[in-house]
Coordinates of C-alpha atoms and ligand atoms in Angstrom, one line a residue:
M1 CA 136.7 110.0 115.3
Q2 CA 135.9 106.9 112.9
T3 CA 136.9 107.2 109.5
Y4 CA 135.0 105.8 106.7
D5 CA 135.7 106.7 102.8
Y6 CA 132.2 107.5 102.4
I7 CA 129.0 108.7 104.5
I8 CA 125.9 108.7 103.4
V9 CA 122.8 110.2 105.3
G10 CA 119.6 109.2 105.0
A11 CA 118.5 105.6 104.2
G12 CA 116.1 106.6 102.2
A13 CA 114.6 105.7 98.2
A14 CA 118.5 107.1 97.3
G15 CA 120.5 106.3 100.5
C16 CA 119.2 102.5 100.4
L17 CA 120.4 101.9 96.9
L18 CA 123.6 104.5 97.2
A19 CA 124.9 102.4 100.3
N20 CA 124.4 98.8 98.6
R21 CA 126.4 100.1 95.5
L22 CA 129.4 102.1 97.2
S23 CA 129.7 99.2 99.5
A24 CA 129.8 96.6 96.8
D25 CA 133.6 96.8 97.0
S26 CA 134.7 95.5 100.5
R27 CA 137.8 97.6 100.3
K28 CA 135.5 100.8 101.0
Q29 CA 134.3 101.3 104.6
V30 CA 130.6 102.9 104.3
L31 CA 128.5 104.8 106.7
L32 CA 125.0 105.1 106.4
L33 CA 123.4 107.2 108.9
E34 CA 119.4 107.2 109.2
A35 CA 117.5 109.5 111.5
G36 CA 114.3 106.8 111.8
G37 CA 114.6 103.4 113.3
P38 CA 114.1 100.0 111.9
D39 CA 111.7 99.1 109.4
N40 CA 109.4 96.5 112.0
N41 CA 106.4 97.7 111.9
P42 CA 104.2 95.6 110.3
N43 CA 101.9 98.2 108.6
I44 CA 104.8 98.8 106.3
H45 CA 104.9 95.4 104.9
I46 CA 101.0 95.1 104.4
P47 CA 100.6 97.2 101.2
A48 CA 96.7 98.4 101.6
A49 CA 97.8 100.0 105.2
F50 CA 100.6 102.5 104.2
Y51 CA 98.4 105.5 105.3
K52 CA 98.7 103.7 108.8
L53 CA 101.7 105.1 108.8
F54 CA 100.8 109.0 109.0
R55 CA 101.6 110.5 112.2
Q56 CA 103.4 107.4 113.5
K57 CA 107.0 107.0 114.7
E58 CA 108.1 106.1 111.1
D59 CA 106.8 109.8 109.9
W60 CA 108.2 113.1 110.0
D61 CA 105.0 114.8 110.0
F62 CA 105.6 117.9 108.6
E63 CA 103.7 120.4 107.6
T64 CA 103.7 123.5 105.7
V65 CA 103.5 127.4 106.5
P66 CA 100.1 128.6 106.1
Q67 CA 99.1 128.7 102.4
A68 CA 98.0 131.5 101.2
H69 CA 96.2 130.1 98.2
M70 CA 94.6 127.6 100.2
N71 CA 92.6 129.3 102.8
G72 CA 95.6 129.7 104.7
R73 CA 95.9 126.1 105.8
R74 CA 99.0 124.5 107.1
M75 CA 99.4 121.1 105.4
Y76 CA 100.5 117.9 106.3
Q77 CA 103.4 116.5 104.6
P78 CA 104.4 112.7 105.1
R79 CA 107.8 111.9 105.0
G80 CA 109.9 108.5 106.1
K81 CA 111.8 108.2 109.2
V82 CA 112.7 104.9 108.9
L83 CA 114.7 102.6 107.0
G84 CA 113.5 102.9 103.7
G85 CA 112.3 106.4 104.1
S86 CA 109.5 107.5 101.9
S87 CA 109.5 104.0 100.3
S88 CA 108.8 102.5 103.4
I89 CA 105.2 104.7 103.5
N90 CA 104.6 105.4 99.9
A91 CA 102.0 104.0 97.7
M92 CA 104.0 101.6 95.8
I93 CA 103.3 102.9 92.5
Y94 CA 106.3 102.7 89.9
M95 CA 106.5 105.3 87.7
R96 CA 109.4 106.8 86.1
G97 CA 107.5 109.8 84.4
H98 CA 107.7 110.9 80.8
Q99 CA 110.8 111.1 78.8
A100 CA 110.1 114.9 77.8
D101 CA 110.8 115.1 81.8
Y102 CA 114.8 114.1 81.4
D103 CA 115.2 115.5 77.8
G104 CA 113.7 118.8 79.9
W105 CA 116.6 118.2 82.7
A106 CA 119.4 118.3 79.9
E107 CA 117.9 121.5 78.0
L108 CA 118.0 123.1 81.8
G109 CA 121.8 122.4 82.1
A110 CA 122.0 118.7 83.8
A111 CA 124.1 117.7 80.8
G112 CA 124.3 113.7 80.8
W113 CA 120.4 113.3 82.1
A114 CA 118.4 113.2 78.8
Y115 CA 116.1 110.5 78.5
E116 CA 118.3 108.2 76.2
E117 CA 121.1 109.0 79.2
V118 CA 119.2 107.6 82.0
L119 CA 117.3 105.0 80.7
P120 CA 119.8 102.4 81.6
Y121 CA 120.0 103.3 85.0
F122 CA 116.3 102.9 85.2
K123 CA 116.8 99.6 84.0
K124 CA 119.4 98.3 86.1
F125 CA 117.5 98.1 89.3
E126 CA 114.7 97.2 87.8
Q127 CA 113.3 93.7 88.4
N128 CA 110.4 93.5 86.2
L129 CA 107.7 90.4 86.6
V130 CA 106.1 91.6 83.4
F131 CA 107.9 93.2 81.1
N132 CA 111.2 92.3 79.6
D133 CA 112.1 95.1 76.6
D134 CA 113.8 97.9 76.0
Y135 CA 112.2 99.5 78.2
H136 CA 112.6 97.4 80.6
G137 CA 115.1 95.3 83.4
V138 CA 114.3 92.6 84.5
D139 CA 117.9 91.8 86.6
G140 CA 117.8 94.3 89.5
E141 CA 116.5 94.0 92.8
L142 CA 113.4 96.4 92.8
T143 CA 110.4 94.2 92.4
V144 CA 107.8 95.5 89.9
R145 CA 105.1 93.8 88.9
N146 CA 101.2 94.2 88.1
A147 CA 98.8 94.1 91.0
A148 CA 98.1 90.5 92.4
C149 CA 94.6 90.9 93.2
P150 CA 93.1 94.1 91.5
H151 CA 90.0 95.3 92.8
P152 CA 86.9 94.5 90.5
L153 CA 86.0 98.4 90.7
S154 CA 89.4 99.3 89.0
Q155 CA 88.6 97.3 86.2
T156 CA 85.2 99.1 86.4
L157 CA 87.6 102.5 85.9
L158 CA 89.1 101.3 83.3
R159 CA 85.9 100.8 81.0
A160 CA 84.4 104.1 82.2
A161 CA 87.4 105.5 80.8
Q162 CA 87.1 103.9 77.6
Q163 CA 83.7 105.0 77.5
A164 CA 84.6 108.5 77.9
G165 CA 86.9 108.2 75.0
Y166 CA 90.4 107.5 76.3
P167 CA 92.6 104.7 75.5
L168 CA 94.1 101.7 77.4
N169 CA 97.6 101.7 77.8
E170 CA 99.2 98.4 79.6
D171 CA 102.8 100.0 80.2
F172 CA 103.3 103.9 81.4
N173 CA 107.1 103.4 81.5
G174 CA 107.5 102.0 77.9
A175 CA 106.9 103.9 74.5
R176 CA 103.8 106.1 75.3
Q177 CA 102.4 107.5 78.5
E178 CA 99.2 108.6 77.7
G179 CA 95.7 106.4 78.5
F180 CA 94.1 104.3 81.4
G181 CA 95.8 100.9 82.9
F182 CA 96.8 99.5 86.1
F183 CA 100.1 101.0 87.7
Q184 CA 103.1 98.5 88.3
V185 CA 103.8 98.4 92.0
N186 CA 106.7 97.7 94.2
I187 CA 105.4 94.7 95.7
R188 CA 106.9 91.2 96.1
D189 CA 105.2 88.1 97.9
G190 CA 102.4 90.7 98.7
K191 CA 104.6 92.5 100.8
R192 CA 106.1 96.0 100.1
C193 CA 109.2 96.3 98.3
S194 CA 111.0 99.4 99.5
A195 CA 114.3 100.7 99.2
A196 CA 115.0 98.7 102.6
R197 CA 114.0 95.4 101.6
A198 CA 115.2 95.8 98.1
F199 CA 118.8 97.4 98.5
L200 CA 119.6 97.6 101.9
H201 CA 118.5 94.3 104.0
P202 CA 120.4 92.0 101.4
V203 CA 123.5 93.7 102.0
M204 CA 123.5 94.6 105.9
G205 CA 125.9 91.7 106.7
R206 CA 128.6 93.5 104.8
A207 CA 131.6 94.0 107.1
N208 CA 132.4 97.4 105.3
L209 CA 129.0 98.7 105.8
S210 CA 127.7 100.2 108.6
V211 CA 124.3 101.6 109.3
A212 CA 123.5 103.4 112.0
T213 CA 119.8 104.1 112.8
G214 CA 118.2 106.4 115.4
A215 CA 121.2 108.8 114.0
L216 CA 120.4 112.0 113.2
A217 CA 122.9 114.1 111.2
H218 CA 123.3 117.4 112.8
R219 CA 125.7 119.4 110.4
I220 CA 128.5 118.6 108.0
I221 CA 132.1 119.2 108.8
I222 CA 133.7 121.5 106.5
E223 CA 137.4 122.6 106.5
N224 CA 139.1 124.5 103.9
G225 CA 136.4 124.3 101.6
R226 CA 135.9 120.4 102.0
A227 CA 133.3 118.0 103.4
T228 CA 135.7 115.9 105.8
G229 CA 132.7 114.3 108.1
V230 CA 129.4 114.4 109.4
T231 CA 128.5 115.2 113.2
Y232 CA 125.6 113.2 114.4
N233 CA 123.4 112.5 117.6
Y234 CA 123.4 108.8 118.3
Q235 CA 122.3 107.6 121.4
R236 CA 122.1 110.8 123.2
Q237 CA 125.7 111.6 122.5
L238 CA 127.0 114.0 119.5
I239 CA 129.3 111.7 117.2
S240 CA 131.9 113.2 114.8
A241 CA 133.2 110.3 111.9
S242 CA 135.0 111.4 109.2
A243 CA 135.1 111.0 105.4
A244 CA 137.8 110.1 103.6
R245 CA 136.3 110.6 100.1
E246 CA 132.7 112.0 100.0
V247 CA 129.8 112.7 102.2
I248 CA 126.6 111.9 100.1
L249 CA 123.4 113.4 101.0
C250 CA 120.4 111.5 100.6
A251 CA 118.2 112.9 103.3
G252 CA 115.0 113.8 101.1
A253 CA 113.5 116.7 99.7
F254 CA 113.2 118.8 103.1
G255 CA 115.9 116.8 104.8
S256 CA 119.0 117.9 102.3
P257 CA 118.6 121.5 102.1
Q258 CA 118.0 121.7 105.9
L259 CA 121.4 119.9 106.2
L260 CA 123.0 121.7 103.7
M261 CA 121.7 125.0 105.3
L262 CA 122.7 124.0 109.2
S263 CA 126.2 123.6 107.6
G264 CA 126.4 127.3 106.2
I265 CA 125.6 126.4 102.9
G266 CA 122.8 128.2 101.5
D267 CA 121.9 132.2 101.0
E268 CA 124.6 133.9 103.0
K269 CA 122.0 136.5 104.4
N270 CA 119.7 133.8 105.7
L271 CA 122.0 131.9 107.4
R272 CA 123.9 135.2 109.0
E273 CA 120.6 136.0 110.2
L274 CA 120.3 132.5 112.4
G275 CA 124.0 133.1 113.4
L276 CA 125.2 130.7 111.3
D277 CA 129.0 130.3 110.1
V278 CA 128.8 130.8 106.3
H279 CA 130.7 128.2 103.9
A280 CA 129.1 128.5 100.6
H281 CA 126.9 131.6 99.4
L282 CA 124.4 129.6 97.2
P283 CA 121.1 131.4 97.3
G284 CA 119.4 128.6 95.2
V285 CA 119.7 126.0 98.4
G286 CA 116.0 126.1 99.7
Q287 CA 114.7 127.5 96.8
N288 CA 112.9 126.1 93.5
L289 CA 110.6 123.5 95.8
Q290 CA 107.8 121.7 93.7
D291 CA 105.5 119.7 94.2
H292 CA 101.8 117.4 93.1
L293 CA 98.6 118.3 94.3
L294 CA 95.8 115.8 94.7
S295 CA 91.9 116.7 94.4
G296 CA 89.7 113.7 94.4
I297 CA 85.7 113.4 93.0
S298 CA 84.2 110.5 95.4
F299 CA 80.9 109.0 95.2
H300 CA 78.9 106.4 97.8
S301 CA 78.9 103.3 96.6
I302 CA 75.8 101.7 96.8
Q303 CA 77.2 98.3 96.4
P304 CA 79.4 97.3 99.5
N305 CA 82.3 96.0 97.9
T306 CA 85.2 98.6 98.2
L307 CA 88.1 98.2 100.2
D308 CA 86.4 100.4 102.9
G309 CA 85.9 98.4 105.8
A310 CA 87.9 95.2 104.6
D311 CA 90.7 96.0 107.7
R312 CA 87.4 96.2 110.3
L313 CA 85.3 93.1 111.7
P314 CA 84.1 90.9 110.5
R315 CA 86.3 91.2 107.3
L316 CA 89.1 91.8 108.8
I317 CA 90.1 88.3 110.1
P318 CA 89.9 86.7 106.8
N319 CA 91.3 89.5 104.9
L320 CA 94.4 88.8 107.1
L321 CA 94.4 85.0 107.1
R322 CA 94.2 85.2 103.3
F323 CA 96.9 87.8 103.3
L324 CA 99.3 85.8 105.4
I325 CA 98.6 82.7 103.9
A326 CA 98.0 83.1 100.6
K327 CA 99.7 86.6 99.7
K328 CA 96.6 87.5 98.2
G329 CA 93.5 89.5 99.0
P330 CA 92.6 93.3 99.6
F331 CA 95.7 94.0 102.1
T332 CA 98.1 93.3 99.3
S333 CA 96.3 96.2 97.5
N334 CA 98.1 99.5 97.0
V335 CA 94.8 101.5 97.3
A336 CA 95.9 103.8 94.1
E337 CA 95.9 100.5 91.6
C338 CA 95.3 102.4 88.6
G339 CA 94.7 105.3 86.6
G340 CA 96.0 107.0 83.4
F341 CA 97.5 110.4 81.9
I342 CA 95.8 113.0 79.6
K343 CA 97.0 116.1 78.1
S344 CA 94.5 119.0 78.9
S345 CA 95.2 120.4 75.5
P346 CA 96.7 118.6 72.4
E347 CA 99.1 120.9 71.7
L348 CA 101.0 119.7 74.7
P349 CA 104.3 117.7 74.2
A350 CA 103.4 115.7 76.9
P351 CA 100.5 114.7 79.3
D352 CA 99.8 117.3 82.2
L353 CA 97.1 115.0 84.1
Q354 CA 97.3 112.3 85.9
F355 CA 94.6 110.0 87.9
H356 CA 94.7 107.8 90.6
F357 CA 91.8 105.8 91.6
A358 CA 90.8 104.7 94.5
P359 CA 87.9 101.5 95.2
A360 CA 87.6 103.4 98.5
F361 CA 87.2 106.7 100.6
Y362 CA 90.3 108.7 100.8
L363 CA 89.6 112.1 102.2
R364 CA 92.9 114.3 103.6
H365 CA 95.0 111.3 103.5
G366 CA 92.4 108.9 104.8
F367 CA 92.1 111.0 108.2
E368 CA 88.8 112.0 107.6
N369 CA 87.1 108.9 105.4
P370 CA 83.7 108.2 106.8
K371 CA 83.7 105.5 109.4
T372 CA 80.7 103.6 108.2
G373 CA 80.0 103.3 104.2
H374 CA 81.1 102.6 101.2
G375 CA 83.1 105.1 98.6
F376 CA 84.8 105.3 95.5
G377 CA 86.7 108.3 93.9
L378 CA 89.3 109.6 90.9
G379 CA 92.0 111.5 92.1
T380 CA 93.4 114.5 89.5
T381 CA 97.0 115.5 89.7
I382 CA 98.4 118.3 88.2
I383 CA 101.9 116.6 87.2
Y384 CA 103.5 120.1 85.2
P385 CA 102.7 122.4 87.9
F386 CA 104.3 126.0 87.8
S387 CA 104.1 127.1 91.5
R388 CA 107.1 126.9 92.9
G389 CA 107.8 127.4 96.9
H390 CA 111.0 127.3 99.3
L391 CA 112.2 126.1 102.4
R392 CA 114.1 128.2 105.4
L393 CA 115.8 127.0 108.4
A394 CA 112.9 127.9 111.8
S395 CA 116.1 127.9 113.7
P396 CA 119.9 126.8 113.9
D397 CA 118.7 123.8 115.8
P398 CA 119.0 120.4 114.1
H399 CA 115.6 119.2 115.7
D400 CA 113.5 122.0 114.8
K401 CA 111.4 121.1 111.6
P402 CA 112.2 123.4 108.9
L403 CA 109.8 126.2 107.3
I404 CA 107.9 124.6 104.4
D405 CA 106.2 126.5 101.7
P406 CA 105.5 124.7 98.7
N407 CA 103.5 127.9 97.8
Y408 CA 100.7 125.4 96.2
F409 CA 98.1 127.3 93.7
S410 CA 100.4 130.6 93.7
D411 CA 100.4 129.9 89.7
E412 CA 96.9 130.5 88.1
R413 CA 97.5 128.1 85.6
D414 CA 97.7 125.3 88.3
V415 CA 94.3 125.8 89.5
R416 CA 92.5 126.2 86.1
A417 CA 94.8 122.8 85.5
M418 CA 93.1 121.2 88.5
L419 CA 89.9 122.3 87.8
H420 CA 89.9 120.8 84.0
G421 CA 91.4 117.8 85.6
C422 CA 88.4 117.5 88.2
R423 CA 85.9 117.7 85.6
I424 CA 87.4 115.2 83.3
A425 CA 87.4 113.2 86.5
E426 CA 83.5 113.4 87.3
N427 CA 82.7 112.3 83.7
I428 CA 84.8 109.4 84.1
L429 CA 83.0 108.4 87.2
R430 CA 79.7 109.4 85.3
Q431 CA 80.0 106.9 82.6
P432 CA 78.1 104.1 82.2
A433 CA 80.2 101.3 83.6
F434 CA 79.7 103.0 87.3
D435 CA 75.8 102.8 87.3
P436 CA 75.7 99.7 89.2
Y437 CA 78.2 100.7 91.8
R438 CA 77.4 105.0 92.3
G439 CA 75.6 106.6 94.7
E440 CA 75.3 110.0 95.9
L441 CA 78.3 112.2 95.2
F442 CA 80.1 112.5 98.3
M443 CA 83.1 114.9 97.3
P444 CA 82.6 117.9 96.1
P445 CA 79.4 118.8 97.6
T446 CA 78.1 120.1 94.9
P447 CA 78.4 119.1 91.2
L448 CA 81.6 121.7 89.7
H449 CA 79.2 123.2 87.4
D450 CA 80.2 126.5 88.5
D451 CA 83.7 127.8 88.7
E452 CA 83.8 130.0 91.8
A453 CA 82.0 127.2 93.9
A454 CA 84.2 124.6 92.1
I455 CA 87.2 126.7 92.5
A456 CA 86.3 127.2 96.5
F457 CA 86.4 123.8 96.8
L458 CA 90.1 123.3 95.1
R459 CA 91.4 125.8 97.8
E460 CA 90.1 123.9 100.9
W461 CA 90.4 120.0 99.7
T462 CA 93.3 119.9 97.9
E463 CA 96.2 117.9 99.6
T464 CA 99.8 117.0 98.4
L465 CA 100.6 113.9 96.4
Y466 CA 103.4 113.6 98.2
H467 CA 106.2 114.2 95.6
P468 CA 108.2 117.3 97.1
V469 CA 111.2 117.8 94.7
G470 CA 113.8 120.4 93.5
A471 CA 115.3 122.3 96.6
C472 CA 119.0 121.9 96.0
K473 CA 118.2 121.5 92.2
M474 CA 121.3 120.6 89.8
G475 CA 122.2 122.8 86.6
V476 CA 124.8 125.3 85.6
D477 CA 122.9 128.7 86.7
D478 CA 123.5 130.4 89.7
M479 CA 120.2 129.3 91.5
A480 CA 122.0 125.5 90.8
A481 CA 122.8 123.9 94.2
V482 CA 124.6 121.3 92.5
D483 CA 126.3 120.7 89.5
P484 CA 125.2 117.7 87.2
Q485 CA 127.6 115.4 88.8
L486 CA 125.5 116.3 91.9
R487 CA 128.5 118.0 93.2
V488 CA 127.4 120.8 95.7
R489 CA 129.0 124.0 94.2
Q490 CA 131.8 125.8 95.9
V491 CA 132.2 122.6 98.4
A492 CA 134.6 119.5 97.4
G493 CA 133.8 116.0 98.7
L494 CA 130.2 116.8 98.9
R495 CA 127.1 115.6 97.0
V496 CA 123.5 115.4 97.3
A497 CA 121.6 112.5 95.4
D498 CA 117.9 112.2 95.9
A499 CA 114.8 113.9 95.2
S500 CA 115.9 117.6 95.9
V501 CA 118.1 117.7 92.9
M502 CA 115.3 117.6 90.4
P503 CA 115.4 120.8 88.7
R504 CA 111.9 120.1 87.8
I505 CA 109.4 117.6 89.0
V506 CA 109.0 114.7 86.6
R507 CA 105.3 113.8 85.2
G508 CA 104.5 111.1 87.3
N509 CA 105.3 109.6 90.7
T510 CA 108.5 110.4 92.2
N511 CA 110.1 107.1 94.1
A512 CA 111.6 105.6 90.9
P513 CA 113.1 108.7 89.5
T514 CA 115.0 109.1 92.8
M515 CA 116.3 105.7 92.7
M516 CA 117.5 106.6 89.1
I517 CA 118.9 109.5 90.6
A518 CA 121.1 107.4 93.4
E519 CA 121.7 104.7 90.5
K520 CA 123.5 107.4 88.4
A521 CA 125.1 109.2 91.1
A522 CA 126.7 105.5 92.6
D523 CA 127.9 105.4 89.2
M524 CA 129.7 109.2 89.2
I525 CA 131.2 108.4 92.4
L526 CA 132.9 104.8 91.8
K527 CA 134.2 106.8 88.5
D528 CA 135.3 109.5 90.3
Ligands
FAD1 C1 102.6 108.7 101.6 C2 103.8 108.8 100.4 C3 102.9 108.0 99.5 C4 104.0 108.4 98.4 N1 103.6 107.4 97.1 C5 104.9 107.4 96.2 C6 104.1 106.3 95.1 O1 103.1 105.3 95.0 N2 105.0 106.2 94.1 C7 106.1 106.7 94.1 O2 106.7 107.0 93.1 N3 106.3 107.5 94.9 C8 105.3 107.9 95.9 N4 105.6 108.8 96.9 C9 107.0 109.6 97.0 C10 108.2 108.8 97.3 O3 108.5 107.7 98.1 C11 109.7 109.9 97.5 O4 109.8 110.4 96.0 C12 110.8 108.9 97.6 O5 110.7 108.2 98.5 C13 112.4 110.1 97.7 O6 113.3 109.1 98.2 P1 114.4 110.5 98.8 O7 115.5 109.5 99.0 O8 114.6 111.3 98.4 O9 113.9 110.5 100.2 P2 113.4 109.5 101.6 O10 113.0 108.3 100.8 O11 112.4 110.4 102.0 O12 114.2 109.2 102.3 C14 115.1 110.2 103.1 C15 115.5 109.5 104.1 O13 116.5 110.4 104.8 C16 116.7 110.5 106.2 N5 117.1 111.7 107.0 C17 116.2 113.0 106.7 N6 117.4 113.6 107.5 C18 118.1 113.4 108.0 C19 119.3 113.4 108.6 N7 119.3 114.9 109.2 N8 119.9 112.5 109.5 C20 119.7 111.4 109.4 N9 118.6 111.0 108.3 C21 118.0 111.7 107.7 C22 115.0 110.4 106.4 O14 114.4 110.1 107.8 C23 114.6 109.3 105.2 O15 114.7 107.5 105.6 C24 105.0 108.5 98.1 C25 106.0 109.2 99.4 C26 104.9 109.5 100.0 C27 105.3 109.7 101.9

């Protein structure tokens, strides 16, 4: 059996960063296991093509169990299955969430994770090409910049938001989150800057770092209460590798809790029912699942100038050439170029609504976009949701997808907040700035005046904004899976460092917060 110092499972947003940091010391042997393949699909690197990766081999293509409060729908859940993980298929928005999120984590028992304590870790991996101040880093590996070629309709959205009475905000990751503006993005030289591009490819040549793609981890090997290695499938063989120091799970929001349960760490009763040996009774594993939802208001555009059709003839060839030669044009767009944050009520300590504007149709993850015509839309996201779900094993077979139940809209407050946000979105899109562009309302089919009809629309058309977190939460209570040092409780030599450890979802997109978790984890692991 090959022995390493560290085995990292999952080369996603967290795993790539962690592999970089742990292999920086050439005396430490590091194995990085990734179930997906290399990141060589061109659609990974063309920012505007991200949704073309959905249901392709780079996507786990999960779905939820029927959602009781969503008309019984099984809802699609994309997750990256490729080097870079979900950071290779995401929309590249660079967002940290609100300062209150991290102070809230600390209050919930995650000592060491308050905003002032995590800020240095955010800055460490950030290469911001625009801001260089107390809030930003410029020497890191992850490129953060403004859109190279913003779409004119995105500017229109900002004018409309002002007409509706909302302030502008240049930097959502600075002193203040509220207001509307352009999102900063992880794009370098016109192409996606995924975790693989930022952290992994530059160090793939290190002799002490082994990266195995197409390697599905089956189980953590646990001996006498200590994680001593990992069993994984590689080139149709079951291989075991041992870890002299630690095994670190970076398999993501669904992968990490699934792997813990497959390894006998979770709710004792559930595990025994599946015939699994129990190594640690941790009932919180798989619980506390949280996500952000998106409901879009969209209009037909009477001007044929949106991103719709930018990848179809006759516009395809000039746009592709512009992308390849000048690194400019619509293909460099991350589609959701701008948006904003609003408090639905002034008493709130922080915004509870986020808005993403698309100068294009974006219906059901792009699967149901009209084939002709042009449109634009403003999506509402409730960023402080109250609904909580869970994840369980479907079977003890590591190839079987887990049963994912986010329990969306189970808390009525989420439905109310979404309705409120959608009305704000419709109001913004009806401002005079959009008069030269706005055609008929496309979605919802009727305006949102009537509560009952509007809520029926929300239950049918709301989808995930792709931010599941929390099913291995850190903390000190009985339902915590890991402690504030991210060590799995009751098992030595094992940590989880990815989106699944968030005790509460942050008020914003989750990629950068996950990288921060990995950066802090690296620091803790190396200090140990
Ligand atoms: C379509 C989409 C759009 C998004 N847009 C944005 C955005 O614009 N901005 C933003 O901030 N966030 C966005 N996100 C969310 C963000 O990308 C994720 O929160 C972040 O990538 C989570 O990082 P992670 O390391 O926890 O998991 P991931 O990045 O998903 O990585 C987990 C890795 O583990 C691997 N893995 C899982 N199980 C195993 C196993 N058993 N064995 C081996 N390998 C395994 C997976 O294949 C994957 O590579 C988006 C996500 C998606 C899917």
